[in-house]
mmCIF file of C-alpha atoms and ligand atoms in Angstrom:
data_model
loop_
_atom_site.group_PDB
_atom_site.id
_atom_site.type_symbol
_atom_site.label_atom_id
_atom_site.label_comp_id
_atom_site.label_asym_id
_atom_site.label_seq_id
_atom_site.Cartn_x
_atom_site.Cartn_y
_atom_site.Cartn_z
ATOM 1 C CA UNK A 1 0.000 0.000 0.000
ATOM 2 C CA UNK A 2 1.523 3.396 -0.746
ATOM 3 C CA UNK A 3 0.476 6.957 0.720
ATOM 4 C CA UNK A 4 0.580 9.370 -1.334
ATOM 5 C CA UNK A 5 1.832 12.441 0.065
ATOM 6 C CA UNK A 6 4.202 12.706 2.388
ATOM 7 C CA UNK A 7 6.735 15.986 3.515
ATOM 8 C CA UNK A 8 10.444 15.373 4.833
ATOM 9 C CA UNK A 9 12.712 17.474 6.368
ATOM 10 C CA UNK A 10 12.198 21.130 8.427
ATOM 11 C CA UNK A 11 9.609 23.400 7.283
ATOM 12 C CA UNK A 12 11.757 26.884 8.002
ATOM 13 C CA UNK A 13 7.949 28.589 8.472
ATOM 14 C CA UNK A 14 6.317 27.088 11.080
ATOM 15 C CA UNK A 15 10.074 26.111 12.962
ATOM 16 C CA UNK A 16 10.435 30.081 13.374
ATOM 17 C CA UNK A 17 6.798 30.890 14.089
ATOM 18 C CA UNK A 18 6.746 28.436 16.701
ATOM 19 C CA UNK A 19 4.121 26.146 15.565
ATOM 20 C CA UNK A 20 3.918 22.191 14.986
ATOM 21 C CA UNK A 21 4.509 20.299 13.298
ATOM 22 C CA UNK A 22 7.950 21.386 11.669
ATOM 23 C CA UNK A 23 10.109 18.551 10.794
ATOM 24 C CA UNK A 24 10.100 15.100 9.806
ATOM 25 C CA UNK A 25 12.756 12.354 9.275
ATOM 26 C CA UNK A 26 12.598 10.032 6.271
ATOM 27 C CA UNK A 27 14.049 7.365 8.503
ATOM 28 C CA UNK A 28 11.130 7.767 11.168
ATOM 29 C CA UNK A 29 8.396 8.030 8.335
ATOM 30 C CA UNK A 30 9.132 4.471 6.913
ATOM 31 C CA UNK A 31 9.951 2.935 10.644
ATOM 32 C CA UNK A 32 6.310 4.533 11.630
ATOM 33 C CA UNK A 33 4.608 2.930 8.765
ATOM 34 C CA UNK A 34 6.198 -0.149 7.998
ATOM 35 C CA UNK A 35 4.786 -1.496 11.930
ATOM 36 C CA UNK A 36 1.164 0.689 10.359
ATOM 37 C CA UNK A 37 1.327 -2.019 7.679
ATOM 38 C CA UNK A 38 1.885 0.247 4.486
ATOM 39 C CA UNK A 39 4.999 -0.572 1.852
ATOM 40 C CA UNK A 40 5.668 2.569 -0.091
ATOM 41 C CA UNK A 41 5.734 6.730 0.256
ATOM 42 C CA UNK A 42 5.557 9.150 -2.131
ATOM 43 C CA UNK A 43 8.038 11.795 -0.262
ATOM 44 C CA UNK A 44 8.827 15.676 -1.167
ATOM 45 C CA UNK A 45 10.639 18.091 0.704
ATOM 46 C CA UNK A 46 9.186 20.847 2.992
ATOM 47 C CA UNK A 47 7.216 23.706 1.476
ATOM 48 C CA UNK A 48 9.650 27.382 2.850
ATOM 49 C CA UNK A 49 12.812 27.338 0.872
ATOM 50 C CA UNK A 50 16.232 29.079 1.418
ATOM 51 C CA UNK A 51 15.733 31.481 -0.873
ATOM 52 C CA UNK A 52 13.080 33.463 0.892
ATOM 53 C CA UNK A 53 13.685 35.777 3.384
ATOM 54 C CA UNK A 54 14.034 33.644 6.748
ATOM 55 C CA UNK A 55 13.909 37.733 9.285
ATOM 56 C CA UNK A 56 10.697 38.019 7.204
ATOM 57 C CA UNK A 57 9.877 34.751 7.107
ATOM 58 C CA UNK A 58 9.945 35.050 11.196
ATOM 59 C CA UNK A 59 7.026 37.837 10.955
ATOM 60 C CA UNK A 60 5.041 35.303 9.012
ATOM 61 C CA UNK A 61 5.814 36.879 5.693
ATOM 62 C CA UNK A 62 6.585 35.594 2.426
ATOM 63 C CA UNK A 63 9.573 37.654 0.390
ATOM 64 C CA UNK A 64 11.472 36.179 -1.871
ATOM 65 C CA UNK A 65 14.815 37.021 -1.896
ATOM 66 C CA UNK A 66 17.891 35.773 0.409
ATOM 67 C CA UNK A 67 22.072 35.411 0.847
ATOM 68 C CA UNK A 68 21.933 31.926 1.407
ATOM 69 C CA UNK A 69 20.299 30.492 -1.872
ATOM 70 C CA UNK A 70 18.800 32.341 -5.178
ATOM 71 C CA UNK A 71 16.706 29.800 -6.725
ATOM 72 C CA UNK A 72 13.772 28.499 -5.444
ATOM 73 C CA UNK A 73 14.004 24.690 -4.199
ATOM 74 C CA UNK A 74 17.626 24.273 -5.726
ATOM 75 C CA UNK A 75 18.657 23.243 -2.331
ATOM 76 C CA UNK A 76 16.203 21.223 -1.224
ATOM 77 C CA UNK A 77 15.217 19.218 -3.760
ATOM 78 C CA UNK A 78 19.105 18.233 -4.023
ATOM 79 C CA UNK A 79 19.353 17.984 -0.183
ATOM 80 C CA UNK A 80 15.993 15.340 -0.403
ATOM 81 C CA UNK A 81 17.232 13.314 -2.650
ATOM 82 C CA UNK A 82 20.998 13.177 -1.634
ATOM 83 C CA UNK A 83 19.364 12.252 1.502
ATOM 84 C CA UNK A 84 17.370 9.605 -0.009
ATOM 85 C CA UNK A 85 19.775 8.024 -1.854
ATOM 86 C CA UNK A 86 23.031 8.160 -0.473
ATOM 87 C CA UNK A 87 22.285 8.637 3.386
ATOM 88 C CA UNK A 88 19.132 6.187 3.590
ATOM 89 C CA UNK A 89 19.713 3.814 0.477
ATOM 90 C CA UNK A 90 17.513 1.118 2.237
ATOM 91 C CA UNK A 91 14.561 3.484 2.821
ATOM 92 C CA UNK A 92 15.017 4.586 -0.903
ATOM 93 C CA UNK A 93 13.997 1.475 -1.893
ATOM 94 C CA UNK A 94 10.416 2.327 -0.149
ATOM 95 C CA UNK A 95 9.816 5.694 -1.203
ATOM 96 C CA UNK A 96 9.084 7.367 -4.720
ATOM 97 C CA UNK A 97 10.649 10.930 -4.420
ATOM 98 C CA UNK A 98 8.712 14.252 -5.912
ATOM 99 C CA UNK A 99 10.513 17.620 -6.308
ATOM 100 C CA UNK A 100 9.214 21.078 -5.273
ATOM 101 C CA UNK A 101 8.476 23.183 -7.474
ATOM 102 C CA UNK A 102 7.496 27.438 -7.537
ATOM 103 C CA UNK A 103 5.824 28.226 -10.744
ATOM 104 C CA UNK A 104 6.471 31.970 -10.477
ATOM 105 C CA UNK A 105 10.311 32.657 -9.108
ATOM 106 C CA UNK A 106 13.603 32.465 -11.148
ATOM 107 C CA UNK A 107 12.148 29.689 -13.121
ATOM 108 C CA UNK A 108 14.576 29.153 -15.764
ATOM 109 C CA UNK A 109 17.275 28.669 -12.840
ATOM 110 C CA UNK A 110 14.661 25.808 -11.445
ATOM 111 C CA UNK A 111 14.287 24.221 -14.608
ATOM 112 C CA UNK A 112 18.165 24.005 -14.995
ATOM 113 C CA UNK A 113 18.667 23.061 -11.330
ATOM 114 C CA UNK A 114 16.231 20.042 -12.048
ATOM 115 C CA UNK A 115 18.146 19.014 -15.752
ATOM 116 C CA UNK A 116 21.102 18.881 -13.573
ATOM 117 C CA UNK A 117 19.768 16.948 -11.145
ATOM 118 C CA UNK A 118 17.926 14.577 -13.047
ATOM 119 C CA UNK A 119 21.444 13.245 -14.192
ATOM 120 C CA UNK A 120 22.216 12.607 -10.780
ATOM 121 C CA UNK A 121 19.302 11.162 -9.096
ATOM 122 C CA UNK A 122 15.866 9.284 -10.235
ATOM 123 C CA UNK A 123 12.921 11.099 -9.276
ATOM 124 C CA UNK A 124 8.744 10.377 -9.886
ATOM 125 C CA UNK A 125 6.905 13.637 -9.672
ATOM 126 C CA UNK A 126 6.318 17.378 -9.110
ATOM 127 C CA UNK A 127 5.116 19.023 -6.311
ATOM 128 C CA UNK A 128 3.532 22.212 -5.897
ATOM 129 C CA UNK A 129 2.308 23.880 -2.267
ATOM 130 C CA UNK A 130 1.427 27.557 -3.473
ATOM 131 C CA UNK A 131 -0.634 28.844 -0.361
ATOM 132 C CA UNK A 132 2.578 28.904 2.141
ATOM 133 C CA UNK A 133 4.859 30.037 -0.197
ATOM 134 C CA UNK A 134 2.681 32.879 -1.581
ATOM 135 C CA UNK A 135 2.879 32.326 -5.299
ATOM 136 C CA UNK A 136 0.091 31.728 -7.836
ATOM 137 C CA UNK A 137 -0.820 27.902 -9.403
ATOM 138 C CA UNK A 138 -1.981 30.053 -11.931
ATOM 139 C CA UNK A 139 1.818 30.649 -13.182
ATOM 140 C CA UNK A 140 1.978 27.168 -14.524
ATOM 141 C CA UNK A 141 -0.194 29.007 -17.447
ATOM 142 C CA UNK A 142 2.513 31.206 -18.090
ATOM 143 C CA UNK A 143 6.069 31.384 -17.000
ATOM 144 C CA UNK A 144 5.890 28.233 -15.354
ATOM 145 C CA UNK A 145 4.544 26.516 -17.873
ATOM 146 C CA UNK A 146 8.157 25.209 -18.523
ATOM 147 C CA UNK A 147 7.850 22.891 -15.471
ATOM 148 C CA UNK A 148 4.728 21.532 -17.437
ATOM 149 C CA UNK A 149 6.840 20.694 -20.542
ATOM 150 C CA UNK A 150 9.427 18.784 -17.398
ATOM 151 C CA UNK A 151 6.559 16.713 -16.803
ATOM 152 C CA UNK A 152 5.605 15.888 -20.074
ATOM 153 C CA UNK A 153 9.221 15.051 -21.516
ATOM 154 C CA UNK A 154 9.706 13.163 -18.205
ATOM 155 C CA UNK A 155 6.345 11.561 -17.930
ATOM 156 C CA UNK A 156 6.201 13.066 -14.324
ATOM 157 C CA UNK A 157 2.517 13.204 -12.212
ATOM 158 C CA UNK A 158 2.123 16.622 -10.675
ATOM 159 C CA UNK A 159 0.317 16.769 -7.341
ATOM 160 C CA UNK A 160 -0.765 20.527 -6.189
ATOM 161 C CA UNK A 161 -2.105 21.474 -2.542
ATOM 162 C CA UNK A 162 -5.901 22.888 -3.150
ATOM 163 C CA UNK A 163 -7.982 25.005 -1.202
ATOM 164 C CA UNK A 164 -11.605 26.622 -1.852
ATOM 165 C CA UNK A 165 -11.183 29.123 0.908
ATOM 166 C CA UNK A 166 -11.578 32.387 -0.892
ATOM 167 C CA UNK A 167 -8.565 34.500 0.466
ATOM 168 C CA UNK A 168 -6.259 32.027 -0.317
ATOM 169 C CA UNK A 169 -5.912 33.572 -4.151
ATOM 170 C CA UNK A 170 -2.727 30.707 -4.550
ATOM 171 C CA UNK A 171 -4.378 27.103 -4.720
ATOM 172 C CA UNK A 172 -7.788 27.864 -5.429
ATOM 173 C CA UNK A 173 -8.919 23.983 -6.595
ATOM 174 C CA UNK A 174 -11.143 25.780 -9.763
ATOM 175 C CA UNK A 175 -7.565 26.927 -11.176
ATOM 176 C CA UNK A 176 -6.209 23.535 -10.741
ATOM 177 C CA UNK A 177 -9.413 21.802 -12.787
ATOM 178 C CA UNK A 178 -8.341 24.510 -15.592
ATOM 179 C CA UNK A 179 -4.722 23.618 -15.761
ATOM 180 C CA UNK A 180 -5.872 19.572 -15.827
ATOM 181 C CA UNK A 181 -8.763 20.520 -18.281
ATOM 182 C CA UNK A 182 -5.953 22.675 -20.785
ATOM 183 C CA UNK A 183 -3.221 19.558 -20.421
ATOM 184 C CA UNK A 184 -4.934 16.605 -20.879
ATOM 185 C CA UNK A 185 -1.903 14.885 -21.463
ATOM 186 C CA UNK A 186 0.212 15.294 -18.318
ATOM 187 C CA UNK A 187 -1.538 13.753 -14.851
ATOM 188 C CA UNK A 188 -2.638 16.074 -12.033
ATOM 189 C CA UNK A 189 -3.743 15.171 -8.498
ATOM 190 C CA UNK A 190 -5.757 17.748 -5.858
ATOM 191 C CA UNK A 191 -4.633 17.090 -2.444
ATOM 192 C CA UNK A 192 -6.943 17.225 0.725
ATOM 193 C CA UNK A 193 -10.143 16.059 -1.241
ATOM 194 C CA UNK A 194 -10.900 19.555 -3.013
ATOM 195 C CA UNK A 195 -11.492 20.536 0.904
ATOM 196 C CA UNK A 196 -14.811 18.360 0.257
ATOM 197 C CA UNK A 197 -16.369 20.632 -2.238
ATOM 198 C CA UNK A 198 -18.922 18.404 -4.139
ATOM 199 C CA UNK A 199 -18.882 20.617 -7.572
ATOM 200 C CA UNK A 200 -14.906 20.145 -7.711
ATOM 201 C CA UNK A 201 -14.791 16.740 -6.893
ATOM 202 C CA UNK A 202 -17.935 15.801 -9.514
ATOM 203 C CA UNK A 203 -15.569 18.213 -12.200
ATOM 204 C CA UNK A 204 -12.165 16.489 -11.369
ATOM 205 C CA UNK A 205 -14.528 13.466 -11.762
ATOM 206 C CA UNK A 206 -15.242 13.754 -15.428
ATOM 207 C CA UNK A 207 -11.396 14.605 -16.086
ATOM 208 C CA UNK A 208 -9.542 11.389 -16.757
ATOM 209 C CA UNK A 209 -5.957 12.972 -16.008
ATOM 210 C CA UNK A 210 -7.132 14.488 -12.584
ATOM 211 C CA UNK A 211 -6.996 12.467 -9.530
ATOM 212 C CA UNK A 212 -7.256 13.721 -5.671
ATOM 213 C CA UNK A 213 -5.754 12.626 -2.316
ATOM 214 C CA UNK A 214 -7.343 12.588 1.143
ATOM 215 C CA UNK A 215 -4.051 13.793 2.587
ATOM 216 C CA UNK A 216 -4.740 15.511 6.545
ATOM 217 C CA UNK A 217 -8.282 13.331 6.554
ATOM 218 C CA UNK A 218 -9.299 13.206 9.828
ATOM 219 C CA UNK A 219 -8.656 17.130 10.920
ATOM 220 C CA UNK A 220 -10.437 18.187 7.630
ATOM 221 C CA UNK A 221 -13.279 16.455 8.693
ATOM 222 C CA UNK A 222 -12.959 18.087 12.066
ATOM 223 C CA UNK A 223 -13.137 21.320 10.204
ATOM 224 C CA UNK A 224 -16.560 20.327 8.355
ATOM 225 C CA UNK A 225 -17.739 19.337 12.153
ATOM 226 C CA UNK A 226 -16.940 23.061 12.971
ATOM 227 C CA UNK A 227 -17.879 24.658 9.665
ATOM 228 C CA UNK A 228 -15.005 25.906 9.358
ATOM 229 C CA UNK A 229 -14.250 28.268 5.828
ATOM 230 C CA UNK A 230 -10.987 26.276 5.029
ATOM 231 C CA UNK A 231 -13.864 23.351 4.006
ATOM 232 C CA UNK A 232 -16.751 23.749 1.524
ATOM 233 C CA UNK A 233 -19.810 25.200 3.106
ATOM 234 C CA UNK A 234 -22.568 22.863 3.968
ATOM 235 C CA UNK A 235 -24.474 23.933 0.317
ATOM 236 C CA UNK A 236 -21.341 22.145 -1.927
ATOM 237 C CA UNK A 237 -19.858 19.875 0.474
ATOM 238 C CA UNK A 238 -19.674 16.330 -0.173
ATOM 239 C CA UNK A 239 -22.397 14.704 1.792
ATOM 240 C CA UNK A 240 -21.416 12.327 4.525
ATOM 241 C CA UNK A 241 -21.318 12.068 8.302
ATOM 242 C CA UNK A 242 -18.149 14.038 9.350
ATOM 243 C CA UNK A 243 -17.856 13.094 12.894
ATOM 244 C CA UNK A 244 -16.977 9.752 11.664
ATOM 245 C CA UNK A 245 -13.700 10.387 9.190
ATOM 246 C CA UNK A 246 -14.006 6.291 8.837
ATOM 247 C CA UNK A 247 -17.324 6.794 7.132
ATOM 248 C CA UNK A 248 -16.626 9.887 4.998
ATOM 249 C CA UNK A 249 -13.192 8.391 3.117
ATOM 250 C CA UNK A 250 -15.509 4.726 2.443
ATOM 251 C CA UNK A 251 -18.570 7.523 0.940
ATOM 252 C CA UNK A 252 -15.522 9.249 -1.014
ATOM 253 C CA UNK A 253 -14.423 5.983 -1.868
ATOM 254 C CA UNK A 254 -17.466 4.906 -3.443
ATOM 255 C CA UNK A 255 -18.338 7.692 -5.152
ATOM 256 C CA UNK A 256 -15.101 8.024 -6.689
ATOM 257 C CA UNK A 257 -13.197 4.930 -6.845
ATOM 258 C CA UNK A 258 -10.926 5.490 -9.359
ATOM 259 C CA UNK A 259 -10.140 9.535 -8.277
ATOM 260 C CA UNK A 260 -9.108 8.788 -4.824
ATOM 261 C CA UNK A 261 -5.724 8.421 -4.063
ATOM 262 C CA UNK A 262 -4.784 7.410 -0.407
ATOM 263 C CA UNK A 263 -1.865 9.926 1.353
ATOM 264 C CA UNK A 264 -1.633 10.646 4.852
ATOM 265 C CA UNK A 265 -0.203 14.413 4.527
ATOM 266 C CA UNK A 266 2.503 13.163 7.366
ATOM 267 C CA UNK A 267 3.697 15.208 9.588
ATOM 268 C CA UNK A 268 0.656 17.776 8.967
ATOM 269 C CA UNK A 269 -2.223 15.308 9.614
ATOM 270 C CA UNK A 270 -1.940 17.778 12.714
ATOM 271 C CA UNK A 271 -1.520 21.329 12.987
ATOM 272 C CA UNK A 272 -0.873 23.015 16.027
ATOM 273 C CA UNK A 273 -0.606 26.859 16.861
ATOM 274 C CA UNK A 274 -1.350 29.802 18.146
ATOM 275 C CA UNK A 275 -3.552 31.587 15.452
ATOM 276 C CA UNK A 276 -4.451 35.173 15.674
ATOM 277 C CA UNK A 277 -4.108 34.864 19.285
ATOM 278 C CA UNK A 278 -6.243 32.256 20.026
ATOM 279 C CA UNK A 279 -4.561 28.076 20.156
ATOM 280 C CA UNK A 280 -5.550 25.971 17.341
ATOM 281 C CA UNK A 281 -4.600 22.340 18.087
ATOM 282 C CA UNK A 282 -5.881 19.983 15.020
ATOM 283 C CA UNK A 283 -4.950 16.685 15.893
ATOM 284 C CA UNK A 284 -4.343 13.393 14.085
ATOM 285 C CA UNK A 285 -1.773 10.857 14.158
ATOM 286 C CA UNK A 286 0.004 8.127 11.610
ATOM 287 C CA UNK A 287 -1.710 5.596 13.166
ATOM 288 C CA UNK A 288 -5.487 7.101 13.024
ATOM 289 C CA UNK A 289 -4.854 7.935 9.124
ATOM 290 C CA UNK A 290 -3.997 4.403 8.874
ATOM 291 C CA UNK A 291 -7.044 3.272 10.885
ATOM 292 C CA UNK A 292 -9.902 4.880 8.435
ATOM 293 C CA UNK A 293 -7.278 3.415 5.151
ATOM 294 C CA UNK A 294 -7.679 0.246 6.511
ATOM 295 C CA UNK A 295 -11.274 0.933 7.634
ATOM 296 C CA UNK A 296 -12.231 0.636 4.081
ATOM 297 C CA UNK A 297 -13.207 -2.927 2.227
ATOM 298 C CA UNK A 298 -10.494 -4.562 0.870
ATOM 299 C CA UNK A 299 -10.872 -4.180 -2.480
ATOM 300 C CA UNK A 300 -11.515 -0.192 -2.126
ATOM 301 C CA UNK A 301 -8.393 -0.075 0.337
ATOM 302 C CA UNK A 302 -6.025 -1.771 -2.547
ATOM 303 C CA UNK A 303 -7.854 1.049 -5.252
ATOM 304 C CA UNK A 304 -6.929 4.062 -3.428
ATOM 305 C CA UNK A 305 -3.753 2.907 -1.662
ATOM 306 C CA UNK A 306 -2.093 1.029 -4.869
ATOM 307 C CA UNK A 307 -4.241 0.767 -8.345
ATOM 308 C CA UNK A 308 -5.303 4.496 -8.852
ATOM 309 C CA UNK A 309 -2.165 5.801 -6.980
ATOM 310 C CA UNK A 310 -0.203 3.690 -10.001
ATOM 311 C CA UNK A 311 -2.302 5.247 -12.415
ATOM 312 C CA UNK A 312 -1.348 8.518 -11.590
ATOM 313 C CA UNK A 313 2.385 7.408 -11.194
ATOM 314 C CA UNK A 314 2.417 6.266 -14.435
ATOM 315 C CA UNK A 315 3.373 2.801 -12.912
ATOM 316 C CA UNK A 316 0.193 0.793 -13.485
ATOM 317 C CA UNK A 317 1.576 -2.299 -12.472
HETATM 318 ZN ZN1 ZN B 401 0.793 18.381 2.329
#
């Protein structure tokens, strides 16, 4: 069984703000999961990059710009996979390694960064969190469409962080149906279930190169419990019973069983801070991501943990 989405390493944002979680160890991820019962993990590095501006990235602001790197993600997508394959060579038989991408910053100095990588090091897929680091999916329509023409020479998946939340202008999920809809010949997965909006889910439905993942299930559903805006409101959410996460990923599961793509969102199944002065304390663990995976009937559990997550690694076998 694979999860889908996974993060490794130290996420520079919430480490200085002083929220969890902030780090995770590819050794501890597979140890963790291995006794949890799954096999494989799709694993990218953390979302903050070296060449922002860590004093403003302190204040909780995004500018790009720093001394200690100049391109986006040159740095850490080297560090990931140098740590993958030469540190942990055991785990790296396990995991299937994406690279970050930013669709908007010094792209031609990504792009060249990745050639030169790619001679090094084996890698599966792109990976794009837009919300934290402030910079629009949208790009991949223009400048950053060169990361698109990546995927397609390297038959890479590309799996983008969605939200429906209107202030967050980066990842809105309708943006992310366009870019599928306008490249029907590169594969794209939504992470964290659309946010359970019913119209985006039924749309990513009728796309046969659009997949999504049910990464950070169980606090999500928490969030529909509270009606929270980072979910769909009660008019386009996905109908189920969301004090039982069990019973809303086997209703997602049947109404999509070839979209959904199992992923645990490890570490940030939880999320833990203070937020405008008040604590927010989301909280999930490994083991209760694994409990509503394996929650599911068997077949459904082997659809969304290994067939469909092939699909959309190209790997079908
Ligand atoms: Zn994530």
């Amino acid at each position: 069984m694979i999860d889908c989405h996974n993060h490794v390493g130290v996420e520079l944002l919430t480490y200085l703000r002083g929220e969890f979680p902030y780090c995770q160890h590819l050794e501890t991820l597979v140890h963790e999961g291995r006794l949890l019962g799954i096999d494989q993990w799709v694993v990218f590095p953390m979302v903050s990059y070296l060449a922002l501006d860590l004093g403003a990235l302190r204040k909780g602001e995004i500018r790009y710009g720093s001394e200690l790197e100049k391109v986006p993600y040159a740095f850490e997508n080297r560090r990931h996979l140098h740590e993958i394959y030469r540190l942990f060579p055991k785990e790296a038989e396990s995991v299937i390694p994406f690279v970050m991408i930013d669709p908007n910053r010094e792209v031609p100095g990504q792009v060249s960064a990745l050639r030169e990588l790619r001679g090094q090091y084996p890698f599966a897929g792109l990976k794009l969190q837009a919300t934290i680091i402030q910079s629009n999916v949208k790009g991949l329509f223009s400048e950053g469409k060169a990361f698109l023409e990546l995927a397609e020479e390297w038959n890479l998946p590309v799996l983008i962080h969605s939200s429906v939340l209107k202030t967050d202008i980066w990842s809105q999920s309708s943006d992310i149906l366009d870019l599928a809809e306008a490249n029907p010949g590169l594969r794209f997965c939504l992470a964290h279930s659309c946010r359970f909006d019913r119209e985006y889910l039924d749309r990513l439905a009728q796309l046969p190169n659009a997949w999504f993942d049910c990464s950070a299930h169980r606090i999500h559903c928490d969030l529909a419990v509270q009606d929270n805006p980072i979910v769909a409101p009660v008019m386009r959410r996905f109908e189920s019973d969301y004090s039982r996460p069990e019973k809303v990923l086997l209703d997602l599961a049947e109404a999509h069983p070839q979209k959904l793509l199992w992923g645990s969102d490890s570490p940030y199944y939880s999320y833990v801070a203070d937020f405008e002065g008040k604590p927010l304390s989301l909280r999930s663990s490994y083991r209760e991501e694994v409990d509503c995976l394996m929650a599911l009937p068997v077949d459904l559990r082997r659809q969304v943990a290994e067939e469909n997550t092939r699909r959309f690694l190209g790997n079908p076998q």
